[in-house]
PDB file of C-alpha atoms and ligand atoms in Angstrom:
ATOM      1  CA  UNK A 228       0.000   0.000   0.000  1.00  0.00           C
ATOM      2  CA  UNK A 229       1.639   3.284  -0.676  1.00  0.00           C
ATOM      3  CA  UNK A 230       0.641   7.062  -1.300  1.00  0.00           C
ATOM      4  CA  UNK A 231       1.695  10.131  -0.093  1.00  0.00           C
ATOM      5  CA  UNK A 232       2.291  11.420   3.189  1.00  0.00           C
ATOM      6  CA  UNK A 233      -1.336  11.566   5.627  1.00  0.00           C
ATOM      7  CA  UNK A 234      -3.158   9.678   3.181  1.00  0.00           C
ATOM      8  CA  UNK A 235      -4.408   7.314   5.766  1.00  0.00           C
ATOM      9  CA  UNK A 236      -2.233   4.520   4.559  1.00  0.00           C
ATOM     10  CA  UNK A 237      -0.422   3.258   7.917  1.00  0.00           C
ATOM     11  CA  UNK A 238      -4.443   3.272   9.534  1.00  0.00           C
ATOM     12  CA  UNK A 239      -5.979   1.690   6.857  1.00  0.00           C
ATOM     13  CA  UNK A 240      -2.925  -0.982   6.729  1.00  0.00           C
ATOM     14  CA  UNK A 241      -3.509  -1.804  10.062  1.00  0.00           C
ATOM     15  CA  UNK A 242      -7.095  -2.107  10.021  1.00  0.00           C
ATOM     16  CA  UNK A 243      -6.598  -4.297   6.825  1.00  0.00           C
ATOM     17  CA  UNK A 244      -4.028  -6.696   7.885  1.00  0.00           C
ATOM     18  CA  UNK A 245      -6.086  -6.889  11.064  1.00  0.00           C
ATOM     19  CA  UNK A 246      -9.167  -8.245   9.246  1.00  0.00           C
ATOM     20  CA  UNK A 247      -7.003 -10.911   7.420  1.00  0.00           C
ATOM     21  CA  UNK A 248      -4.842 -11.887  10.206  1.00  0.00           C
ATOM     22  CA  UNK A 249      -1.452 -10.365   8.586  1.00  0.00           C
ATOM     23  CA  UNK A 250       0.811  -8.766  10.245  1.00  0.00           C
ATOM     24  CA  UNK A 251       1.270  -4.659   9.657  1.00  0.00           C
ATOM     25  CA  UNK A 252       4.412  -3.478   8.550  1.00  0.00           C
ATOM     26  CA  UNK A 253       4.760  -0.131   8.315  1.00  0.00           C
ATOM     27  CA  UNK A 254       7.633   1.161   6.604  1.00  0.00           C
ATOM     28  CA  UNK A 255       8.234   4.625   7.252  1.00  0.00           C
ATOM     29  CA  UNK A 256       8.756   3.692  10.562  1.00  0.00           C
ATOM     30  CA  UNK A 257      12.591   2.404   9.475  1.00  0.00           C
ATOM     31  CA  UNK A 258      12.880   5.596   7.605  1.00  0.00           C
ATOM     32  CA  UNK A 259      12.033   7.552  10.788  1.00  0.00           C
ATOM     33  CA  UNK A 260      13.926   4.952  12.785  1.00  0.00           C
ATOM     34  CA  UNK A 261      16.858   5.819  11.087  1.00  0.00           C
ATOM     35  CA  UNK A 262      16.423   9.783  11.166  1.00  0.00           C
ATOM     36  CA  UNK A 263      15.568   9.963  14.770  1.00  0.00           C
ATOM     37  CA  UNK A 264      18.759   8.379  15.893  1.00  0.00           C
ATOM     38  CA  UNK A 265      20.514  10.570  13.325  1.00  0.00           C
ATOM     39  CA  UNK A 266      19.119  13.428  15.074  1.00  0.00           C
ATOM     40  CA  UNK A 267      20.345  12.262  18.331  1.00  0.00           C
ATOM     41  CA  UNK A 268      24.036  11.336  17.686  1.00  0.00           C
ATOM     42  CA  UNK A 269      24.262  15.141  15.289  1.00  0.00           C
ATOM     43  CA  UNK A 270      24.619  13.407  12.166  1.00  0.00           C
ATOM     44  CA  UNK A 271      21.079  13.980  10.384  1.00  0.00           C
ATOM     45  CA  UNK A 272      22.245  16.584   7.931  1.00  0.00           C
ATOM     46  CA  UNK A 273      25.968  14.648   7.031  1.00  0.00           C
ATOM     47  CA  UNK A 274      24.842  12.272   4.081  1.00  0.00           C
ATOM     48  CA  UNK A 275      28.373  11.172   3.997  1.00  0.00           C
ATOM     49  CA  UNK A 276      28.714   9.954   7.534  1.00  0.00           C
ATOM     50  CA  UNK A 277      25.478   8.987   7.830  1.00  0.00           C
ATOM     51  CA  UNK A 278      26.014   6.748   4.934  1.00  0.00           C
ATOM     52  CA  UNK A 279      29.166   5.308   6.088  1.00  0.00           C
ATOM     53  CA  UNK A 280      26.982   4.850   9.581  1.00  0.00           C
ATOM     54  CA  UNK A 281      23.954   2.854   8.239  1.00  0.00           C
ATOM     55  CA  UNK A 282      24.819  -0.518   6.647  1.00  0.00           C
ATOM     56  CA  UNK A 283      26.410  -1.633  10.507  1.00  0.00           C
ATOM     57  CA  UNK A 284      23.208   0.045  12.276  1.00  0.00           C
ATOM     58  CA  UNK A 285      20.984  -2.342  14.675  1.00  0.00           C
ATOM     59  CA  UNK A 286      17.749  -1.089  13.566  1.00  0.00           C
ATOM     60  CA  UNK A 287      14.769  -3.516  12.746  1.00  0.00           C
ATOM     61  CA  UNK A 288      11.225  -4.101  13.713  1.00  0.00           C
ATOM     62  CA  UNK A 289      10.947  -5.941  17.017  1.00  0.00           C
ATOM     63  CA  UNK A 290       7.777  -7.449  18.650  1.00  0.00           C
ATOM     64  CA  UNK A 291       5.387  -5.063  19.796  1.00  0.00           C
ATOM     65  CA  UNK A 292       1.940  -5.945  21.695  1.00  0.00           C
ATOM     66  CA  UNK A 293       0.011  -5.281  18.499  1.00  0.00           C
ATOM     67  CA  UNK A 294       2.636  -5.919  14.863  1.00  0.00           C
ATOM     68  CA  UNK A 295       6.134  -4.555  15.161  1.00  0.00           C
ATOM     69  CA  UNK A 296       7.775  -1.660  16.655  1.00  0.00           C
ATOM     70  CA  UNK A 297      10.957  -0.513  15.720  1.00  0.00           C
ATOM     71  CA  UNK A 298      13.972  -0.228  17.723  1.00  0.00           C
ATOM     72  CA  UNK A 299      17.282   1.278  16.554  1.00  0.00           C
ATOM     73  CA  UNK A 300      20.641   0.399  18.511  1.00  0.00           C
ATOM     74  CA  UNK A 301      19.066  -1.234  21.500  1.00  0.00           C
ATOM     75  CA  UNK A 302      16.127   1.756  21.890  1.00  0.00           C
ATOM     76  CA  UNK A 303      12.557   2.075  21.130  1.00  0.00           C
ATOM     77  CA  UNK A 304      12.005   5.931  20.334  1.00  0.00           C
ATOM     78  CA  UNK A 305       8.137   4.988  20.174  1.00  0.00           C
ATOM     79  CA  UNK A 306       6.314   8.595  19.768  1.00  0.00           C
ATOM     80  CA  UNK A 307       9.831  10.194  18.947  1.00  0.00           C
ATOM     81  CA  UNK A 308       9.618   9.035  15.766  1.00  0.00           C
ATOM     82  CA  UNK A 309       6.456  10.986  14.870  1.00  0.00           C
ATOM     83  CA  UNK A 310       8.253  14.235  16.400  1.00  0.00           C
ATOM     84  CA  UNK A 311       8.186  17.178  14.433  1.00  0.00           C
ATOM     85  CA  UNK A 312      12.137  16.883  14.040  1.00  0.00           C
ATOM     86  CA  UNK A 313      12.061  13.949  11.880  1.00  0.00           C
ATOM     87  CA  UNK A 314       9.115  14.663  10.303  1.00  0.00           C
ATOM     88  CA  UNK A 315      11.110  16.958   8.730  1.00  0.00           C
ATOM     89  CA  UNK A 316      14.109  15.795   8.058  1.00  0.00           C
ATOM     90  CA  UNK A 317      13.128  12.233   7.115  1.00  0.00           C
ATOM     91  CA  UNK A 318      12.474  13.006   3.281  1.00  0.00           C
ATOM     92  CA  UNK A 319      15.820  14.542   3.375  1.00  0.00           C
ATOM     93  CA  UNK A 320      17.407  10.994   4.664  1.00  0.00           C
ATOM     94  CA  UNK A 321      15.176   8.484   3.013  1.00  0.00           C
ATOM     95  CA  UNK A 322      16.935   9.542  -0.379  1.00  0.00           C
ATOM     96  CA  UNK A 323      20.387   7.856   1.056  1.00  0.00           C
ATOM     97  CA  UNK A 324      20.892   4.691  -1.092  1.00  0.00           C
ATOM     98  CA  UNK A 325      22.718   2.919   1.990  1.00  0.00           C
ATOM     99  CA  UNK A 326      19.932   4.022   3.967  1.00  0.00           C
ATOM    100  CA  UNK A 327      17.423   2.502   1.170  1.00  0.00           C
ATOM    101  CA  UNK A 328      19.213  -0.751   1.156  1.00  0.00           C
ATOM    102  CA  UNK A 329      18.816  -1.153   4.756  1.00  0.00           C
ATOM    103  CA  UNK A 330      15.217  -0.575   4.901  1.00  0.00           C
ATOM    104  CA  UNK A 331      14.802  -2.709   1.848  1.00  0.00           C
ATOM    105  CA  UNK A 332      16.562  -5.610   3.192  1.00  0.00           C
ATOM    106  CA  UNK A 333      14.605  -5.510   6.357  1.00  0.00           C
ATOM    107  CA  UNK A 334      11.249  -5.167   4.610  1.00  0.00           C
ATOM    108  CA  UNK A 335      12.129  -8.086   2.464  1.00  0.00           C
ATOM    109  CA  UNK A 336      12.954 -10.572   5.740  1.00  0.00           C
ATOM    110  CA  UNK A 337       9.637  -9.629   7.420  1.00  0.00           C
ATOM    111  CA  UNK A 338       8.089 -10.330   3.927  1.00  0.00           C
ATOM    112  CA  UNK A 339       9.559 -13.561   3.896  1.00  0.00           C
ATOM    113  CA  UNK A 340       8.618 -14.464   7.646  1.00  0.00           C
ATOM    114  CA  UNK A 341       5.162 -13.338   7.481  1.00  0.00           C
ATOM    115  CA  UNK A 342       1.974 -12.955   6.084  1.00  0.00           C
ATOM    116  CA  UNK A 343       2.202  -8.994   6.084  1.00  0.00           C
ATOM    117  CA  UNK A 344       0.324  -5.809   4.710  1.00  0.00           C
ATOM    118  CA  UNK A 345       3.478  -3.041   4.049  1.00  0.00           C
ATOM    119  CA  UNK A 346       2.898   0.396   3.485  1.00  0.00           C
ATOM    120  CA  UNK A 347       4.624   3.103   2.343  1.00  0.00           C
ATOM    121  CA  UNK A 348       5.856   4.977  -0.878  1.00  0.00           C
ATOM    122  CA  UNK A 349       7.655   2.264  -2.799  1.00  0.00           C
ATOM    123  CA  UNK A 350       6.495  -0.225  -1.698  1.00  0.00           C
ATOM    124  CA  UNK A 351       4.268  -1.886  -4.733  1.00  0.00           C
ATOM    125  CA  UNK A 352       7.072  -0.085  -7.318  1.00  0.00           C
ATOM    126  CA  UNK A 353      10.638  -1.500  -5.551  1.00  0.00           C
ATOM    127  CA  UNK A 354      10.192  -3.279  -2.412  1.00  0.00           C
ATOM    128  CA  UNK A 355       7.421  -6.271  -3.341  1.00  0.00           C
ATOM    129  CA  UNK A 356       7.087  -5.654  -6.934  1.00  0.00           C
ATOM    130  CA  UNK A 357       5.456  -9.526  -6.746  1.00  0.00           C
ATOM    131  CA  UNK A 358       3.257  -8.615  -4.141  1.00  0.00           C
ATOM    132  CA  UNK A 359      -0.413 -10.293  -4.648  1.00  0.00           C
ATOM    133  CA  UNK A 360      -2.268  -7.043  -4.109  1.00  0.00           C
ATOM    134  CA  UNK A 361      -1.219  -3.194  -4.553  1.00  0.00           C
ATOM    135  CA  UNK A 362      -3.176  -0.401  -3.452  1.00  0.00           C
ATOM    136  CA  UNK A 363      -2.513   3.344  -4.156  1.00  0.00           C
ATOM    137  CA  UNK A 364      -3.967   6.122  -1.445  1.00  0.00           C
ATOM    138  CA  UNK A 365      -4.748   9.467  -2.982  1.00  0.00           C
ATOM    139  CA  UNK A 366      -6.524  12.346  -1.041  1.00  0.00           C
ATOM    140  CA  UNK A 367      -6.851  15.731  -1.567  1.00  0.00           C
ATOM    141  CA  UNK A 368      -4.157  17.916  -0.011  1.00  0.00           C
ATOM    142  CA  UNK A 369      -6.583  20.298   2.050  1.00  0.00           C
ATOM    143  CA  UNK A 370      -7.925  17.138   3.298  1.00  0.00           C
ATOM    144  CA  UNK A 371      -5.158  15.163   4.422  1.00  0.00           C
ATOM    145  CA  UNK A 372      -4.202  18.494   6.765  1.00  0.00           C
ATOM    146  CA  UNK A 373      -7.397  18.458   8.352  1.00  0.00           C
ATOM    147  CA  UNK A 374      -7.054  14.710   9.241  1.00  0.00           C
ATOM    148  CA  UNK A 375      -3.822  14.934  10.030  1.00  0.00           C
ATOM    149  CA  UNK A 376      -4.858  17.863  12.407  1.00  0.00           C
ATOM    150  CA  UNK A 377      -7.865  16.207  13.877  1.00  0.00           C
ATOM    151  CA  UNK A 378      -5.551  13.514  14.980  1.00  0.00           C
ATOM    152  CA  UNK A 379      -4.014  15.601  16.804  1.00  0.00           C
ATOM    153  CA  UNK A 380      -6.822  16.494  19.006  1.00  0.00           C
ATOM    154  CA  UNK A 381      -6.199  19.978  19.548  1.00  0.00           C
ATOM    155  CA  UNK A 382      -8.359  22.630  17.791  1.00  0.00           C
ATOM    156  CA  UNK A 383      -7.233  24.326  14.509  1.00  0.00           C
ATOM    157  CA  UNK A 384      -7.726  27.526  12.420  1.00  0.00           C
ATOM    158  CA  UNK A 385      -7.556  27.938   8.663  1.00  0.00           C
ATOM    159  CA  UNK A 386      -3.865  29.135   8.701  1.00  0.00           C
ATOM    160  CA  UNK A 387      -3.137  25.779  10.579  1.00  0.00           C
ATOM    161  CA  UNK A 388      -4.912  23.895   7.434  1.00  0.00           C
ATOM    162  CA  UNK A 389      -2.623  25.625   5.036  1.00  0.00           C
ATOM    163  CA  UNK A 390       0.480  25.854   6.693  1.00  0.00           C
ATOM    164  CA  UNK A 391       0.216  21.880   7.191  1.00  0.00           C
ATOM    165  CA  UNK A 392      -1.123  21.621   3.566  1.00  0.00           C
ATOM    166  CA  UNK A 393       2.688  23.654   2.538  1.00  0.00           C
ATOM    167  CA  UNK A 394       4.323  21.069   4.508  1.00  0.00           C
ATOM    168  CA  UNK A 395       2.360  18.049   3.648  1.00  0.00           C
ATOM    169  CA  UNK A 396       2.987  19.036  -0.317  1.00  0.00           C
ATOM    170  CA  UNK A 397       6.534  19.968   0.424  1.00  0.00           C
ATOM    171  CA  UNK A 398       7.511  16.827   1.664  1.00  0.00           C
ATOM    172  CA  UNK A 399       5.337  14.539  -1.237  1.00  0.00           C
ATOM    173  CA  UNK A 400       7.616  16.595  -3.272  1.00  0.00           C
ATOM    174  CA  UNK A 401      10.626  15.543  -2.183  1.00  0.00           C
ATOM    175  CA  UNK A 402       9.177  11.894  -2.308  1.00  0.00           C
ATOM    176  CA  UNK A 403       7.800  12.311  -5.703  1.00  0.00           C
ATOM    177  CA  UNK A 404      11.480  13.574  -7.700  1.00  0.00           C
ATOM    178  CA  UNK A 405      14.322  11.721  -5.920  1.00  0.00           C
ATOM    179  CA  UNK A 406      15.700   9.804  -8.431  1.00  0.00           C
ATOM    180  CA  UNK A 407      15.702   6.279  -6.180  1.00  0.00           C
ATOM    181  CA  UNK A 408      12.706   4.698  -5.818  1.00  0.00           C
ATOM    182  CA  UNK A 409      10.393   7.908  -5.703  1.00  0.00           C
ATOM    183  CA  UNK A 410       6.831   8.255  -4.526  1.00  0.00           C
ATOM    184  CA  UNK A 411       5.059   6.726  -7.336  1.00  0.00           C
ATOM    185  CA  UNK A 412       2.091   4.030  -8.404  1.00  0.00           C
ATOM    186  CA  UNK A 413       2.941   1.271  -9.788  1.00  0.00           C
ATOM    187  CA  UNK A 414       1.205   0.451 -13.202  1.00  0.00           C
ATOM    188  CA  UNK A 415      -1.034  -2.575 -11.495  1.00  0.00           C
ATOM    189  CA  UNK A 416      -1.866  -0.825  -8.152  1.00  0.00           C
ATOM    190  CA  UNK A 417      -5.304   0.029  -8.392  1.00  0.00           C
ATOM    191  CA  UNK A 418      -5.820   3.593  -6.750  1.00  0.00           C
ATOM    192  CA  UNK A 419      -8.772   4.580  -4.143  1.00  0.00           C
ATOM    193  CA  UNK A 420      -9.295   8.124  -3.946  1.00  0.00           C
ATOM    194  CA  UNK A 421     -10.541   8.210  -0.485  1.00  0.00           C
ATOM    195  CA  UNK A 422     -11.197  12.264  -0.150  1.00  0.00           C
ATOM    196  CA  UNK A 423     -14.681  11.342   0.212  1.00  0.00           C
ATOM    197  CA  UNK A 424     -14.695   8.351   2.242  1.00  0.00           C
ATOM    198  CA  UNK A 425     -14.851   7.091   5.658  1.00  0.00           C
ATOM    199  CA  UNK A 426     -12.142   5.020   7.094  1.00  0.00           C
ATOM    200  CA  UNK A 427     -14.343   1.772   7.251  1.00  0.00           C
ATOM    201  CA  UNK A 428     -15.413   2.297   3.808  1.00  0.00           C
ATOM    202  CA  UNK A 429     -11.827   2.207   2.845  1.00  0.00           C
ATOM    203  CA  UNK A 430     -10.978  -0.561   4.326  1.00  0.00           C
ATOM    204  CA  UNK A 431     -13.917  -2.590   3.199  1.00  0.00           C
ATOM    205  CA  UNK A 432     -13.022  -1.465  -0.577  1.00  0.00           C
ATOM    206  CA  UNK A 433      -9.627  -3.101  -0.112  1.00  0.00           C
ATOM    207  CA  UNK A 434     -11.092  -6.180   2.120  1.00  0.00           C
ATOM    208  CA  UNK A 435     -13.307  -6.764  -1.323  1.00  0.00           C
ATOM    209  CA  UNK A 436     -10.087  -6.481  -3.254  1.00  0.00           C
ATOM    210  CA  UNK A 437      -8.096  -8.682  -1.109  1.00  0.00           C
ATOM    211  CA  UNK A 438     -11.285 -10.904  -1.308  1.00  0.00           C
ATOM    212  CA  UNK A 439     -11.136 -10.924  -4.952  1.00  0.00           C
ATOM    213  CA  UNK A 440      -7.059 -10.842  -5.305  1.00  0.00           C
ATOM    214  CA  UNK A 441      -6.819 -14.065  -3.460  1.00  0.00           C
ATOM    215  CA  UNK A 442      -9.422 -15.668  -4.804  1.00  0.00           C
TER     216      UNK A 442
HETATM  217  O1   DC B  76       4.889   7.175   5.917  1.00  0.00           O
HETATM  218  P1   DC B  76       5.717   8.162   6.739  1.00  0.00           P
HETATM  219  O2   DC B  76       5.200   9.567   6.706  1.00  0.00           O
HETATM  220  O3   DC B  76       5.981   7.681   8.132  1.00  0.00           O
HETATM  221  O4   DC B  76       7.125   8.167   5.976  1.00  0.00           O
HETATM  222  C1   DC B  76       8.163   9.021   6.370  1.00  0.00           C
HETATM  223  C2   DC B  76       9.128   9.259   5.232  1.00  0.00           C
HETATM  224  O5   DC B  76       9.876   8.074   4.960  1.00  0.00           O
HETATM  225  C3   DC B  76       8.527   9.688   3.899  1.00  0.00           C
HETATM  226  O6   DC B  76       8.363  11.085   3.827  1.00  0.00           O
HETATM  227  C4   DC B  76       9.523   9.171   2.905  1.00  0.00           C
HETATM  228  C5   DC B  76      10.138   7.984   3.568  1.00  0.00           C
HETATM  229  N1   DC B  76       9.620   6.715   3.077  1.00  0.00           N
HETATM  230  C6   DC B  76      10.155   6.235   1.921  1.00  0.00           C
HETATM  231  O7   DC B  76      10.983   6.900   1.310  1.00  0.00           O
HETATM  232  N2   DC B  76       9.772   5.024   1.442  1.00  0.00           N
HETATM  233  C7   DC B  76       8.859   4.285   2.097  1.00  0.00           C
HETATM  234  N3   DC B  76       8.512   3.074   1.630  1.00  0.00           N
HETATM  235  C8   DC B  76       8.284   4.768   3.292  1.00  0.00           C
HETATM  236  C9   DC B  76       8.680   6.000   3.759  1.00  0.00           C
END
């Protein structure tokens, strides 16, 4: 499952791979993984060290209560990796090759080891180009913001709505034109345009797919 950033795709995943009995492996998570512990040791902005840093790192998905959570060198930064922080900077390192290759690899292994639904923005293009079913999550800009907002909890004006919308666009743009694997749909992911919808009704659309795709 992949789509750009706040298009519900790591909720609906789970909600999906909860109805089939899969496990949900969410993706980004590495990404943010990685950045987050970046952050911490002053290294987020030095591709070259960073680079030279990643192919030894300890970071996977580990057993969590409910699917995986993700620890990097012996810690599980839990919320931290939804910090504003990396939010921002983890466009920035996703476009590392070393750091692709260790994301890739990992994704690959839990592929192998389980029955899983993956999300995130290569996903159906690079990572499981074989996989049995591919889903692409579009939603209007304006609208992503105002879930993205409402998940918050806190209320929100207008100028919060567009200056999420700025970096919500800012960042699918970055995902969109680096040259590896970029934020794309692959030609046999079928795309649900879910500006309109509820989130049940978007997971029972892909319920009937996986219904139909494993048929
Ligand atoms: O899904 P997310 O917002 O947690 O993803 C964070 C970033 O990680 C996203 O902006 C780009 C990167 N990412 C990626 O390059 N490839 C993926 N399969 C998943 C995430």
């Amino acid at each position: 499952m992949d789509g750009p950033a706040a298009s519900g795709k790591s909720s609906t995943a789970r909600s999906v791979a909860r109805r089939l009995g899969f496990v949900h492996v969410n993706s980004g998570l590495l990404y943010r993984a990685i950045t987050w512990w970046a952050l911490d040791r002053g290294i987020a902005g030095d591709g070259p060290a960073l680079e030279a840093a990643v192919p030894g790192l300890d970071v996977d998905f580990v057993p969590a209560r409910e699917g995986f959570d993700v620890s990097v060198e012996g810690t599980r930064p839990g919320p931290g990796l939804e910090s504003p922080e990396v939010t921002a900077r983890v466009s920035a390192v996703s476009t590392l090759p070393a750091v692709r290759d260790v994301v890739l690899e990992r994704l690959r292994r839990a592929g192998r080891r389980h029955e899983i639904v993956c999300d995130g923005r290569d996903i159906g293009t690079a990572v499981f180009p074989g996989a049995d079913l591919k889903i692409f999550l579009v939603a209007e800009a304006g609208e992503r913001s105002r879930r993205r907002l409402r998940q918050r909890g806190t209320p929100f004006t207008d100028e919060d709505v567009e200056r999420e919308t700025r970096r919500l666009e800012a960042r699918d743009r970055l995902d969109r034109s680096r040259p590896l694997s970029p934020l794309r749909r692959a030609p046999d992911a079928i795309e649900i345009d879910t500006t309109a919808m509820s989130p049940d009704q978007v997971v029972d659309a892909i319920l009937e797919l996986a219904a139909a795709a494993f048929r």
